[in-house]
Amino acid sequence: MLPAKNDFESNVHLHSHSNQLKTGGWGCRNTKRGNMYILITLILVLLHLLLLPVYLYLTWHHKYWRKRGLLTAKPLTLLGTYPGLLTRKRNLVQDVQSVYNKYKGKHRAVGVFVTRQPQILVLDPQLAHEVLVENFRCYRDSLTSSYMQHAKWDKYAKRNPFWAAGDTWRRLRTEAQAGLSANRLKQGYAIWEQSGKKLTNYMAQHVNMHNNILETRDLCFRYTADVMCDFIWGIDAGTLTSDEQGLPNMVQEMASKWTSYAFYMISIFMASIIAPFSRLLLRLRFYPKDTDEFFSKLTKESIELRLKTGYEVERIDYLSHLLRLREEKNATHDDLVGHALTVMLDGYDTTGSALMHALYYLSEYPAAQQKLRTEFLNNATKTKTLDFDKLCDLPYLEQVIYESLRLSSLIPQYTKVCTHPTNIQLNEFKRVEVEQGMTIMIPNYQFHHDPKYFPEPEAFKPERFDNAEHHNLVRQGILLPFSDGPRICMGMRLALLTLKSALFHIISNYQVVRSKKKIKTAGDSGFGVVLQGDINLEYRRFLQ
Ligand code: HEM
């Protein structure tokens, strides 16, 4: 009789077991190894079980756009469409460029994923105009304003319209921009005339010491710190008059610290979209605490000084506007500091950087520089001054500034939030619904560098904007250096005046010459693709 199957198997087991005993116990080692394999398998299974929810969390939405009929720019499984946000190997402009190049001209928009979060990338400037201007009602907030819900303790950031949403944004913007009207700037024009003189005096003192070479980034930031401090607080920041050569003073140091901190934090907020609750846990903020304290003290002391000297009636500047807000709207000390900081912090770095780029491009293009100088000389008085209205109306000067802003695109993209459900017409037959809360990015850097809209896009050609063409291009959503619509840059007039006045004073007195080496633009830590490092330019003074 054949043994039953189980008996047979147990025989084999017994047999092999006795063999193992005979051969000195390798079976024992085998069992150990077997156990190890089981353990490893268990660990791997466990790891997968732990990672599965993470994987599902990160990729859950990846079919979002396909389901809604919008073409998807294929995301990387874990990193989304813009991997540079997490890997930091490329900046956002470069990541957006790859997507833009692939789909532009064929589609009005594509669906992308910022890590796991669906977003719309606009590819058609006309759609950008729709979002910023025509359909603003449905895209009222900016992505940065949505961050404030996770940084409520940042008391001055939340008073800046840039970071504000909804009705708070409207109130803050109305309060703040009344102090920046064309009329007020005109009444305070002496500030710019005086800063222009300080700038040329500073240059005259320093060019000889350095073989006519001036590091232009430092020069421009000294100038914008001087103008902004005089306009906002009525004080001489000392950046153009101090004896301490080469050393940034306290105001400049604080403003620069704020800029690098705020930009870094914006990139951290973008990356933390993967786990927004972490922002609350880490109590993230945009304004560093010591700059808050510094500027609060500065505002308090400036108000005390103004009230003591009692010249708020004569001097029209931002401080006189703040004092009126205190009187008429019961604005608190924190409200006043918040408004003052909005102008200083949103205006100092942007305007300084814009001036530096303009001077660099003028040094690269001597014919444009000469044409600008001729415009100045033809319009200035015998005493080499220009009144406010004339300065604001010089056409070539404005073209130079817009062309420089186009090339540098200092704020390279705007991300808006859908605040009211709407839709986008993708083509004649198809449209996509946009849900409330959805974000939509306008890649103005890409528009500004697209040869379709700007032939030879990397060349500096202010003549592109002859006959005020830049205004037409803004209306078409193609040229957006200050954005457009109700959330257009609040300080645009202030920035233009500051740039125009500085260029008038520098270019009428100096020939700006580039060194032999061309300075290249490169992607910076988070946003722009701009001139990097020291910008050493030669300034040759004209004989009077
Ligand atoms: C050349 C210099 C400047 C450039 C290129 C510039 C550019 C811009 C751009 C593109 C925006 C829109 C950002 C977005 O929608 O995401 C903006 C907003 C803003 N800018 Fe400027 N800006 C400059 C100077 C200034 C100055 C001097 C101030 C001072 C008041 C200022 C205050 C603001 C504020 C408060 C906002 C937010 C507006 C809102 O959301 O309602 N900017 N700026």
XYZ file of C-alpha atoms and ligand atoms in Angstrom:
587
model
C 0.000 0.000 0.000
C 1.269 3.396 -0.896
C 1.698 5.630 2.089
C -0.878 8.334 2.411
C 0.258 11.696 0.924
C 0.816 13.261 4.296
C 2.790 10.278 5.517
C 4.928 10.525 2.409
C 5.594 14.209 2.964
C 6.376 13.669 6.607
C 8.771 10.928 5.573
C 10.564 13.289 3.269
C 10.741 15.894 6.011
C 12.100 13.348 8.470
C 14.560 12.152 5.909
C 15.876 15.531 5.048
C 15.939 16.532 8.700
C 18.058 13.504 9.598
C 20.344 14.389 6.667
C 20.772 17.885 8.042
C 21.694 16.501 11.417
C 24.225 14.263 9.744
C 25.817 17.037 7.718
C 26.617 19.191 10.720
C 23.420 21.413 11.042
C 23.233 23.543 7.770
C 19.492 23.142 8.047
C 19.606 25.214 11.205
C 21.387 28.032 9.323
C 18.849 27.621 6.529
C 16.001 28.151 8.956
C 17.687 31.286 10.235
C 18.112 32.567 6.694
C 14.509 31.673 5.973
C 13.423 33.674 8.988
C 15.508 36.593 7.793
C 13.820 36.477 4.378
C 10.440 36.469 6.040
C 11.461 39.447 8.166
C 12.723 41.382 5.143
C 9.537 40.562 3.249
C 7.473 41.728 6.190
C 9.454 44.985 6.439
C 9.027 45.596 2.705
C 5.289 44.937 2.887
C 5.054 47.263 5.870
C 7.061 49.934 4.063
C 4.775 49.678 1.054
C 1.753 49.880 3.282
C 3.193 53.004 4.870
C 4.202 54.568 1.558
C 0.992 53.697 -0.246
C -1.059 56.426 1.471
C 1.756 58.941 0.752
C 1.797 57.871 -2.889
C -2.004 58.040 -3.086
C -1.981 61.433 -1.331
C 0.530 62.852 -3.813
C -1.043 61.431 -6.964
C -4.724 61.433 -6.008
C -5.558 64.460 -8.167
C -3.449 63.554 -11.185
C -6.510 62.657 -13.246
C -8.229 65.892 -12.267
C -7.743 67.692 -15.579
C -8.292 64.652 -17.791
C -11.705 64.155 -16.163
C -12.592 67.771 -16.920
C -11.365 67.772 -20.503
C -8.329 70.010 -20.123
C -5.071 68.814 -21.627
C -2.612 67.872 -18.868
C 1.093 68.723 -18.949
C 2.266 65.352 -17.641
C 3.468 65.640 -14.051
C 6.275 63.616 -12.433
C 4.636 61.137 -10.089
C 5.783 62.652 -6.823
C 7.142 66.057 -7.787
C 4.366 67.410 -10.011
C 4.895 69.546 -13.129
C 7.486 71.839 -11.541
C 10.002 69.540 -9.801
C 12.387 72.453 -9.134
C 10.042 73.643 -6.373
C 11.113 70.635 -4.302
C 14.510 69.670 -5.752
C 15.659 73.325 -6.042
C 17.758 72.344 -9.075
C 15.935 74.722 -11.427
C 13.852 77.723 -10.592
C 10.164 78.055 -11.362
C 10.668 80.221 -14.481
C 12.798 77.496 -16.043
C 10.307 74.753 -15.149
C 7.401 76.807 -16.534
C 9.404 77.503 -19.720
C 9.576 73.776 -20.587
C 5.792 73.443 -20.379
C 5.188 76.745 -22.187
C 7.483 75.787 -25.094
C 5.721 72.473 -25.539
C 2.131 73.714 -25.650
C 2.176 77.411 -26.615
C 0.391 78.425 -29.781
C -1.672 75.215 -29.775
C -3.712 75.636 -26.611
C -5.062 78.548 -24.568
C -4.259 76.787 -21.297
C -3.018 73.469 -19.898
C -3.602 71.680 -16.625
C -0.522 71.337 -14.399
C 0.204 70.087 -10.883
C 2.105 72.050 -8.293
C 3.359 68.972 -6.469
C -0.100 67.389 -5.948
C -2.299 70.445 -6.411
C -4.035 71.026 -9.769
C -3.453 74.440 -11.335
C -4.140 76.076 -14.714
C -1.247 77.492 -16.735
C -2.352 80.252 -19.128
C -0.696 80.099 -22.564
C -2.659 82.786 -24.367
C -2.125 86.465 -23.417
C -5.749 87.227 -24.253
C -6.763 84.769 -21.532
C -4.326 86.516 -19.154
C -6.157 89.784 -19.851
C -9.477 88.020 -19.204
C -8.244 86.758 -15.810
C -6.637 90.024 -14.673
C -9.103 92.538 -16.071
C -12.318 91.435 -17.788
C -13.231 88.586 -15.455
C -11.462 89.960 -12.357
C -14.664 89.421 -10.355
C -13.976 85.667 -10.507
C -10.202 85.860 -9.840
C -9.995 88.510 -7.144
C -7.333 87.038 -4.882
C -3.685 86.207 -5.423
C -2.006 82.991 -4.357
C 0.059 84.974 -1.834
C -3.133 86.276 -0.233
C -4.333 82.734 0.314
C -1.154 82.063 2.346
C -2.160 84.544 5.050
C -4.649 82.113 6.600
C -1.556 80.123 7.670
C 0.444 83.128 8.899
C -2.107 85.098 10.904
C 0.500 86.158 13.484
C 2.465 88.105 10.845
C 0.888 91.409 11.882
C 2.478 93.694 9.268
C 2.362 91.244 6.350
C -1.387 90.914 6.826
C -1.725 94.696 6.435
C -0.049 94.623 3.002
C -2.531 94.433 0.070
C -0.119 92.049 -1.666
C -0.907 89.443 1.009
C -4.536 90.393 1.574
C -7.711 88.754 0.278
C -11.364 89.659 -0.229
C -12.808 92.739 1.390
C -9.708 93.237 3.572
C -7.675 93.606 0.363
C -10.093 96.203 -0.997
C -10.012 98.240 2.225
C -6.228 98.097 2.601
C -5.644 98.939 -1.040
C -8.034 101.913 -0.939
C -6.371 103.249 2.229
C -2.821 102.749 1.002
C -3.029 103.891 -2.610
C -4.652 107.221 -1.769
C -1.185 108.237 -0.550
C 0.363 107.390 -3.920
C -1.847 109.357 -6.299
C -0.265 111.290 -9.195
C -1.250 114.527 -7.505
C 0.496 113.674 -4.222
C 3.636 112.553 -6.037
C 3.636 115.803 -7.959
C 3.303 117.781 -4.750
C 6.179 115.841 -3.213
C 8.402 116.073 -6.318
C 11.094 118.019 -4.405
C 11.983 114.715 -2.696
C 13.001 113.187 -6.053
C 14.863 116.288 -7.151
C 16.824 116.268 -3.929
C 17.548 112.522 -4.050
C 18.705 112.931 -7.665
C 21.209 115.566 -6.556
C 22.395 113.391 -3.671
C 22.822 110.532 -6.118
C 25.001 112.502 -8.540
C 27.049 113.940 -5.644
C 27.593 110.457 -4.272
C 28.649 109.253 -7.711
C 31.016 112.196 -8.202
C 32.691 111.393 -4.888
C 33.050 107.688 -5.529
C 33.800 107.245 -9.237
C 37.247 108.847 -8.997
C 38.230 106.605 -6.129
C 37.516 103.473 -8.166
C 38.779 104.271 -11.689
C 35.272 105.296 -12.699
C 33.911 101.859 -11.786
C 30.873 101.668 -9.523
C 29.183 98.530 -8.358
C 25.766 99.371 -9.721
C 23.599 97.058 -7.601
C 24.839 98.795 -4.455
C 24.454 102.221 -6.060
C 20.836 101.565 -7.064
C 19.804 100.170 -3.692
C 21.422 103.121 -1.911
C 19.370 105.427 -4.116
C 16.024 103.623 -3.662
C 16.577 103.391 0.117
C 17.207 107.151 0.165
C 14.095 108.048 -1.876
C 11.769 105.618 -0.101
C 12.872 106.700 3.406
C 12.520 110.371 2.546
C 9.093 109.820 0.986
C 7.725 107.440 3.642
C 9.195 108.747 6.900
C 10.634 112.122 5.921
C 14.119 111.067 7.030
C 17.552 111.024 5.434
C 18.506 107.334 5.458
C 22.139 108.305 5.014
C 22.700 105.794 2.232
C 23.931 108.500 -0.165
C 25.418 110.867 2.372
C 27.062 108.644 4.962
C 30.864 108.635 5.200
C 30.978 104.897 5.659
C 31.873 103.847 2.153
C 30.753 100.500 0.927
C 28.921 99.587 4.118
C 25.181 99.246 3.859
C 23.546 101.215 6.650
C 20.911 99.920 9.047
C 17.845 100.801 6.932
C 19.358 99.177 3.876
C 20.408 96.140 5.846
C 16.924 95.695 7.286
C 15.194 96.183 3.926
C 17.557 93.726 2.215
C 17.110 91.215 5.001
C 13.368 91.475 4.644
C 13.553 90.973 0.862
C 15.623 87.826 0.955
C 13.610 86.405 3.861
C 10.207 87.149 2.271
C 11.188 85.718 -1.120
C 12.615 82.614 0.517
C 9.441 82.173 2.549
C 7.241 82.528 -0.533
C 9.150 79.632 -2.077
C 8.725 77.628 1.159
C 4.983 78.342 1.121
C 4.815 77.172 -2.491
C 6.673 73.954 -1.746
C 4.650 73.296 1.419
C 1.471 73.030 -0.630
C 2.281 69.331 -0.284
C 1.303 69.572 3.420
C -0.211 72.996 4.190
C -0.787 72.144 7.878
C 3.009 72.206 8.362
C 2.893 76.014 7.879
C 0.758 76.333 10.992
C 2.845 73.867 12.965
C 6.059 75.722 12.143
C 4.423 79.137 12.627
C 5.818 80.298 9.275
C 5.825 84.033 8.535
C 6.982 86.412 5.772
C 8.384 89.354 7.731
C 11.323 88.591 10.044
C 10.649 89.695 13.631
C 13.655 92.030 13.936
C 12.691 94.013 10.815
C 9.189 94.402 12.329
C 10.686 95.886 15.475
C 13.119 98.115 13.602
C 10.504 99.647 11.300
C 7.935 100.004 14.080
C 10.430 102.088 16.066
C 11.379 104.102 12.997
C 7.709 104.913 12.296
C 7.066 105.897 15.924
C 10.084 108.206 16.049
C 9.318 109.775 12.659
C 5.750 110.561 13.727
C 6.985 112.100 16.980
C 9.501 114.212 15.081
C 6.918 115.337 12.542
C 4.441 116.319 15.236
C 7.134 118.140 17.170
C 8.349 120.142 14.189
C 4.729 120.459 13.119
C 5.340 120.660 9.415
C 2.811 118.071 8.272
C 0.859 120.887 6.612
C 3.780 121.921 4.408
C 5.328 118.618 3.526
C 3.320 116.244 1.329
C 4.678 112.717 1.621
C 3.533 109.296 2.759
C 3.890 110.166 6.448
C 1.451 113.062 6.069
C -0.949 110.569 4.440
C -0.482 108.141 7.354
C -1.177 110.881 9.882
C -4.389 111.687 8.061
C -5.382 107.998 8.193
C -4.815 108.101 11.945
C -6.962 111.190 12.332
C -9.773 110.349 9.940
C -9.968 106.539 10.108
C -8.620 105.874 13.592
C -5.770 103.854 12.139
C -3.679 102.248 14.907
C 0.115 102.339 15.235
C 0.299 98.837 13.701
C -1.862 99.984 10.765
C 0.528 102.876 10.097
C 3.619 100.660 10.331
C 1.918 98.122 8.039
C 1.234 100.768 5.375
C 4.715 102.261 5.668
C 6.279 98.827 5.318
C 4.152 98.026 2.273
C 5.699 100.945 0.398
C 9.221 100.359 1.682
C 9.379 96.629 1.275
C 7.430 96.265 -1.971
C 9.193 99.271 -3.456
C 12.832 99.179 -2.356
C 14.102 95.978 -3.932
C 11.870 95.979 -7.024
C 12.678 99.571 -7.974
C 16.388 99.220 -7.129
C 16.623 96.081 -9.203
C 14.711 97.681 -12.101
C 17.114 100.647 -12.100
C 20.142 98.369 -12.042
C 18.855 96.382 -15.036
C 18.025 99.557 -16.975
C 21.551 100.940 -16.423
C 23.101 97.654 -17.456
C 21.061 97.437 -20.691
C 21.880 101.078 -21.492
C 25.574 100.279 -21.033
C 25.202 97.387 -23.467
C 23.347 99.506 -26.036
C 25.208 102.850 -26.372
C 22.992 104.086 -29.232
C 19.875 103.801 -27.059
C 21.756 105.519 -24.235
C 22.741 108.410 -26.517
C 19.166 108.763 -27.771
C 17.922 108.942 -24.186
C 20.564 111.539 -23.280
C 19.521 113.677 -26.260
C 15.907 113.512 -25.088
C 16.978 114.701 -21.633
C 19.159 117.521 -22.945
C 16.463 118.729 -25.308
C 13.926 118.990 -22.508
C 15.938 120.068 -19.475
C 16.172 123.699 -18.397
C 19.450 125.651 -18.508
C 20.001 124.727 -14.863
C 19.643 121.064 -15.814
C 16.330 120.405 -14.156
C 13.130 118.832 -15.433
C 9.742 119.549 -13.939
C 7.414 116.744 -12.879
C 5.082 116.880 -15.891
C 7.909 116.968 -18.428
C 9.739 114.094 -16.759
C 6.557 111.974 -16.750
C 5.879 112.715 -20.418
C 9.229 111.895 -22.045
C 8.326 109.109 -24.496
C 11.739 107.515 -25.074
C 12.486 107.421 -21.334
C 9.308 105.455 -20.743
C 10.124 103.114 -23.630
C 13.576 102.452 -22.135
C 12.009 101.585 -18.786
C 9.326 99.301 -20.227
C 11.847 97.518 -22.451
C 14.132 96.980 -19.498
C 11.233 95.695 -17.370
C 10.221 93.369 -20.204
C 13.684 91.845 -20.424
C 14.199 91.487 -16.679
C 10.572 90.516 -15.852
C 11.330 90.968 -12.163
C 8.114 89.299 -11.022
C 8.012 86.554 -13.644
C 4.578 85.036 -13.019
C 1.327 85.938 -11.285
C -0.823 83.284 -9.673
C -4.454 84.179 -9.100
C -7.129 82.322 -7.171
C -10.605 81.660 -8.542
C -12.932 83.344 -6.041
C -16.172 82.716 -7.900
C -16.906 79.627 -10.101
C -16.395 80.440 -13.774
C -15.223 78.820 -17.004
C -12.619 79.228 -19.722
C -13.429 78.906 -23.413
C -10.654 76.596 -24.661
C -11.687 76.683 -28.316
C -14.814 77.066 -30.425
C -16.368 73.881 -29.056
C -14.894 73.300 -25.669
C -14.731 75.007 -22.325
C -13.482 74.007 -18.917
C -15.177 74.781 -15.627
C -12.991 76.544 -13.049
C -13.921 75.742 -9.470
C -13.714 78.200 -6.611
C -10.283 77.913 -4.963
C -8.532 76.783 -8.172
C -5.281 78.654 -8.878
C -4.296 79.951 -12.299
C -0.818 81.079 -13.317
C -0.001 83.827 -15.813
C 3.542 83.298 -17.122
C 4.447 86.867 -18.056
C 8.184 86.101 -18.256
C 7.349 83.633 -21.046
C 5.130 86.145 -22.889
C 7.860 88.796 -22.543
C 10.457 86.486 -24.114
C 8.303 84.935 -26.826
C 9.591 85.820 -30.352
C 5.994 85.717 -31.578
C 5.256 88.907 -29.630
C 8.761 90.399 -29.398
C 11.017 89.602 -32.382
C 14.629 89.071 -31.208
C 13.341 88.846 -27.653
C 16.752 88.938 -25.983
C 17.713 92.254 -27.638
C 17.148 95.576 -25.856
C 15.089 97.634 -28.296
C 13.090 100.490 -26.752
C 11.943 101.351 -30.311
C 9.523 98.406 -30.119
C 7.341 100.724 -28.107
C 7.383 103.687 -30.494
C 4.016 105.458 -30.663
C 3.164 104.240 -27.149
C 2.877 100.654 -28.389
C 3.612 99.390 -24.847
C 0.172 100.592 -23.733
C -1.473 98.516 -26.493
C 0.564 95.460 -25.526
C -0.458 95.831 -21.874
C -4.119 95.933 -22.952
C -3.606 92.703 -24.916
C -2.105 90.879 -21.897
C 1.245 90.494 -23.709
C 3.311 92.999 -21.724
C 2.640 92.889 -17.996
C 5.612 94.229 -16.013
C 3.254 95.689 -13.380
C 0.425 93.178 -14.001
C -2.969 94.719 -14.904
C -6.545 95.214 -13.685
C -7.666 96.137 -10.165
C -4.662 94.319 -8.631
C -2.118 96.073 -10.853
C 1.027 97.082 -8.934
C -0.100 99.629 -6.371
C 3.219 101.467 -6.523
C 3.513 101.694 -10.312
C 3.468 105.514 -10.395
C 5.924 105.748 -7.518
C 8.247 103.216 -9.186
C 8.100 104.971 -12.569
C 8.806 108.373 -11.033
C 11.739 107.001 -9.018
C 13.226 105.268 -12.072
C 12.713 108.226 -14.396
C 14.252 110.697 -12.003
C 17.323 108.491 -11.355
C 17.901 107.870 -15.073
C 17.585 111.586 -15.789
C 20.233 112.453 -13.190
C 22.638 109.666 -14.142
C 22.400 109.637 -17.933
C 22.556 113.417 -18.352
C 25.788 113.512 -16.341
C 27.528 110.250 -17.149
C 28.238 107.932 -20.015
C 27.660 104.413 -18.694
C 30.036 101.840 -20.167
C 29.992 98.103 -19.774
C 33.226 96.261 -19.051
C 34.409 93.853 -21.761
C 32.691 90.934 -20.129
C 28.956 90.584 -20.721
C 27.078 89.824 -17.514
C 24.623 87.023 -17.980
C 21.243 86.527 -16.405
C 20.597 83.369 -14.417
C 17.810 81.808 -12.398
C 17.936 82.956 -8.782
C 16.900 81.027 -5.688
C 13.203 81.121 -6.282
C 11.751 83.368 -8.944
C 13.384 85.536 -11.563
C 15.982 85.023 -14.239
C 17.985 88.174 -13.604
C 21.500 89.685 -13.524
C 23.537 87.993 -10.802
C 26.432 89.128 -8.622
C 28.327 92.413 -8.778
C 27.377 94.717 -11.656
C 30.552 96.752 -12.173
C 29.962 99.507 -14.724
C 32.150 102.406 -15.751
C 30.735 105.936 -15.330
C 32.497 108.594 -17.452
C 31.525 112.070 -16.359
C 30.664 114.638 -19.040
C 32.461 117.966 -18.793
C 29.973 120.625 -17.717
C 9.802 98.618 -10.806
C 9.257 98.371 -9.636
C 8.072 97.482 -9.423
C 7.636 96.421 -10.158
C 8.250 95.828 -11.419
C 6.436 95.923 -9.519
C 5.669 94.887 -9.989
C 4.514 94.444 -9.393
C 3.686 93.396 -9.913
C 3.965 92.645 -11.169
C 2.652 93.219 -9.058
C 1.529 92.188 -9.179
C 1.940 90.924 -8.488
C 0.909 89.839 -8.576
O -0.197 90.057 -9.069
O 1.227 88.737 -8.118
C 2.814 94.159 -7.994
C 1.953 94.262 -6.938
C 2.137 95.161 -5.938
N 3.112 96.130 -5.848
Fe 4.592 96.477 -7.166
N 6.183 96.671 -8.399
C 7.146 97.652 -8.320
C 7.238 98.643 -7.378
C 6.359 98.810 -6.351
C 6.399 99.897 -5.413
C 7.348 101.092 -5.445
C 5.428 99.673 -4.506
C 5.110 100.578 -3.363
C 3.919 100.896 -2.983
C 4.734 98.449 -4.895
C 3.668 97.884 -4.229
C 2.930 96.820 -4.692
C 1.781 96.272 -3.983
C 1.235 96.726 -2.649
C 1.282 95.227 -4.763
C 0.076 94.352 -4.477
C -1.133 94.970 -5.145
C -2.418 94.204 -4.907
O -2.397 92.992 -4.828
O -3.447 94.878 -4.871
N 5.329 97.963 -6.021
N 3.946 94.906 -8.216
